[in-house]
Short mmCIF file of C-alpha atoms in Angstrom, two decimals:
data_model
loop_
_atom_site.label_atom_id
_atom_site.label_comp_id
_atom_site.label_asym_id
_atom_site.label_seq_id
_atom_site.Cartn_x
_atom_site.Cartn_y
_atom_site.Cartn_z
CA UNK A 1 131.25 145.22 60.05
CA UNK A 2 133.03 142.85 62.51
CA UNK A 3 131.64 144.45 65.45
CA UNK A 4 128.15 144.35 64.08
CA UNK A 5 128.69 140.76 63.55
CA UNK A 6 129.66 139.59 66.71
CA UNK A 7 126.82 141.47 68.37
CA UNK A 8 123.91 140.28 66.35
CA UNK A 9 125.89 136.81 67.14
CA UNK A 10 125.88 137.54 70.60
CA UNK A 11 121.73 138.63 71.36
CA UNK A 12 121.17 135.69 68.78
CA UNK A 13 122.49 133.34 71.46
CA UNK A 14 121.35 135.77 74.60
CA UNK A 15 117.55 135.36 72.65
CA UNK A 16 117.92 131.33 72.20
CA UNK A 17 118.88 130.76 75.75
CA UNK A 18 116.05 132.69 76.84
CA UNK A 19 113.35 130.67 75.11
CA UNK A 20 115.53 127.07 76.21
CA UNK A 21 115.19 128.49 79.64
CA UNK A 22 111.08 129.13 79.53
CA UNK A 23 110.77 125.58 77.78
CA UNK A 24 113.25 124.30 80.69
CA UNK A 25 111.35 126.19 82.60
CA UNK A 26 107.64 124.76 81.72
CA UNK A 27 109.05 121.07 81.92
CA UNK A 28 110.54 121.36 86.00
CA UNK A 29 107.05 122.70 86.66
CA UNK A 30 105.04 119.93 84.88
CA UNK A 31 107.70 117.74 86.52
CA UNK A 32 106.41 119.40 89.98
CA UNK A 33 102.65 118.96 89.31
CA UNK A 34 102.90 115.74 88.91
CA UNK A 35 104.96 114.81 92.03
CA UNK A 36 102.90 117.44 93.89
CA UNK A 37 105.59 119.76 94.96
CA UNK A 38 105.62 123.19 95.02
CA UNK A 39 101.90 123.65 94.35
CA UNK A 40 100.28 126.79 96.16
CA UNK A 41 96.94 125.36 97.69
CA UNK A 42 96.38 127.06 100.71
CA UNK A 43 93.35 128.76 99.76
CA UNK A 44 91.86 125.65 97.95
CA UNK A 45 89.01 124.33 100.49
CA UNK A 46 88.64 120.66 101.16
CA UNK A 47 85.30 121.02 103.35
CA UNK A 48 82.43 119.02 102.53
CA UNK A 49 84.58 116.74 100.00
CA UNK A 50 85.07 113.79 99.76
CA UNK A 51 87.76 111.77 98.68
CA UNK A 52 87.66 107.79 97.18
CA UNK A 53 90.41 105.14 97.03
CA UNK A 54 89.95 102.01 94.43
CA UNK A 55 92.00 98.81 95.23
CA UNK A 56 91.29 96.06 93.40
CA UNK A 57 93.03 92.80 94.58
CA UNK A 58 92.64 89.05 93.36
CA UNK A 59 90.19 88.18 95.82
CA UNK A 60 88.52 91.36 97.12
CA UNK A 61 88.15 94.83 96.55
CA UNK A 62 88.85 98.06 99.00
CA UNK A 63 86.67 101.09 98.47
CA UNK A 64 87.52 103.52 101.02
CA UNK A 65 86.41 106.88 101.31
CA UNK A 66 87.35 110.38 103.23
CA UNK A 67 84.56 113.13 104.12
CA UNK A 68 85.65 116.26 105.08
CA UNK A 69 83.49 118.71 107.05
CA UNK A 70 85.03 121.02 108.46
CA UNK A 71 87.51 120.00 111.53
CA UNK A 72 85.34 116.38 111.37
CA UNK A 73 86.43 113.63 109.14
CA UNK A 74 84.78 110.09 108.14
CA UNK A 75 87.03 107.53 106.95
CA UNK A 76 84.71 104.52 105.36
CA UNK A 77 86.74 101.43 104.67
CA UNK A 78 84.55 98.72 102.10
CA UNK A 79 85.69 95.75 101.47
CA UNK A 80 83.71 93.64 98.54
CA UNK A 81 84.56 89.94 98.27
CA UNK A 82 84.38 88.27 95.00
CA UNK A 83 83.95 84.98 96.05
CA UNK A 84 80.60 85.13 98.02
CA UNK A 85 80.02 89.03 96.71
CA UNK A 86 79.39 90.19 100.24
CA UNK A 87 80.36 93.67 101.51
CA UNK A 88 81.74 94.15 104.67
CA UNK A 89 82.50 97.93 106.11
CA UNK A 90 84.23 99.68 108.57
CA UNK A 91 83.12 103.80 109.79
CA UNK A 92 85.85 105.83 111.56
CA UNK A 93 85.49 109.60 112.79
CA UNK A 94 87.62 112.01 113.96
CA UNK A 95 89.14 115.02 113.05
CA UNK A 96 91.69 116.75 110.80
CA UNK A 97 93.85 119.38 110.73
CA UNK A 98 95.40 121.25 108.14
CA UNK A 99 98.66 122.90 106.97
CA UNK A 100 99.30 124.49 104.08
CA UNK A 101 99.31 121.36 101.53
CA UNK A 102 99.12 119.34 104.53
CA UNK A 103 96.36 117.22 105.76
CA UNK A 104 96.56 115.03 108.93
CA UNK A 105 93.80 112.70 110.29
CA UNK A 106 93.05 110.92 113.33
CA UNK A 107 90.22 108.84 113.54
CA UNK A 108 89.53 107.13 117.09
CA UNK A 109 86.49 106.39 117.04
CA UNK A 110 85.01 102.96 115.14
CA UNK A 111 81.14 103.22 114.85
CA UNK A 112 81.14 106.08 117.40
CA UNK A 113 83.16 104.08 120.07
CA UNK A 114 86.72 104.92 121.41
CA UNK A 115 89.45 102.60 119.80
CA UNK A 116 92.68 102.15 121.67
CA UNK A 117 95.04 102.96 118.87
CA UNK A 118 93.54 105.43 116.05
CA UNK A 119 93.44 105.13 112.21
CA UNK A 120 96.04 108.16 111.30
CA UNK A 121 97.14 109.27 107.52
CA UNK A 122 99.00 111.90 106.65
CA UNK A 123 97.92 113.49 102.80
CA UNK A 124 99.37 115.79 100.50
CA UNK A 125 96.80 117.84 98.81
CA UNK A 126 97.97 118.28 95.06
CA UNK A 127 96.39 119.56 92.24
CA UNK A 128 96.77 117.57 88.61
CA UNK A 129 94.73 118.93 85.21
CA UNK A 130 91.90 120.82 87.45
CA UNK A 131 91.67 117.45 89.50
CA UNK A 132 92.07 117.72 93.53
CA UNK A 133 94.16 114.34 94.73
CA UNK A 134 95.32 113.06 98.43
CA UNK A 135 98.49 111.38 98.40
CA UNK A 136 99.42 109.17 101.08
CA UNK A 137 102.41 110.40 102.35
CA UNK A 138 103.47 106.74 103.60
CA UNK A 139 101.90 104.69 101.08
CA UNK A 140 101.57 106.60 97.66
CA UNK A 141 98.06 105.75 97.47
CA UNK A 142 95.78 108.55 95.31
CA UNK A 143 92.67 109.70 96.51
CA UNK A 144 90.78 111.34 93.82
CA UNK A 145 87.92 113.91 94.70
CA UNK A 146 85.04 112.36 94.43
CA UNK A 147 83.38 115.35 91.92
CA UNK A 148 85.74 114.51 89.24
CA UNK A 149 85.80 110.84 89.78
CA UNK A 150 82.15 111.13 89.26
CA UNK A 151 82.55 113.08 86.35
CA UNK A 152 85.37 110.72 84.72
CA UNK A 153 82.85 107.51 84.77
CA UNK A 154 80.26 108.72 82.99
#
């Protein structure tokens, strides 16, 4: 009786530990989503997406935006100025490349001319509730596919 006991004790505890470790389990990889780690993208495809940055300031706002088409890219910088509401704007092209999760760009040209030192960003590609983001690797910024930002305003 003392035997039988003891082991119903013990695959109590084994059977506990086993459902603390898949709730553990589900948290560290919510926890990962979020910070964008460990996220298998490699087949996801970026071309012909674009990508949009909101920054709303005191006196101005930055809209900037990132087209992808294949090994091209177009980085639009907008700046809107509240005080005399015009809109000033900047168009870089140049290329990206790829790795895994990883996205690099170089932009060197400014309205199709050569510019001395290029516009480069370096972007994790993470994946959030069905939502493809950019994050700045340097800055944090979020660029949010421009599909589901599109979809979240209306």
């Amino acid at each position: 009786m003392r035997k039988l006991f003891v082991l119903t004790l013990f695959f109590t505890g084994f059977a506990l530990n086993a459902q603390n470790y898949g709730a553990i389990n589900e948290i560290l990889d919510r926890l990962e989503e979020r910070k964008g780690i460990n996220q298998h993208l490699e087949n996801v495809s970026i071309d012909n997406k674009k990508f949009v940055l909101l920054k709303d300031f005191n006196d101005h706002t930055e809209r900037s935006f990132l087209i992808v088409k294949g090994k091209d890219v177009t980085y639009v910088e907008m700046f809107d100025d509240k005080a005399t509401a015009k809109s000033t704007s900047n168009v870089f092209s140049g290329d990206v490349i790829r790795k895994k999760n990883i996205i690099s760009v170089r932009a060197d040209k400014l309205e199709n001319k050569k510019i001395p030192i290029p516009v480069a960003k370096t972007l994790l590609l993470t994946k959030q509730k069905e939502i493809l983001y950019l994050i700045d690797i340097n800055s944090r910024d979020r660029w949010i596919d421009e599909e589901a930002y599109a979809k979240k305003s209306k």
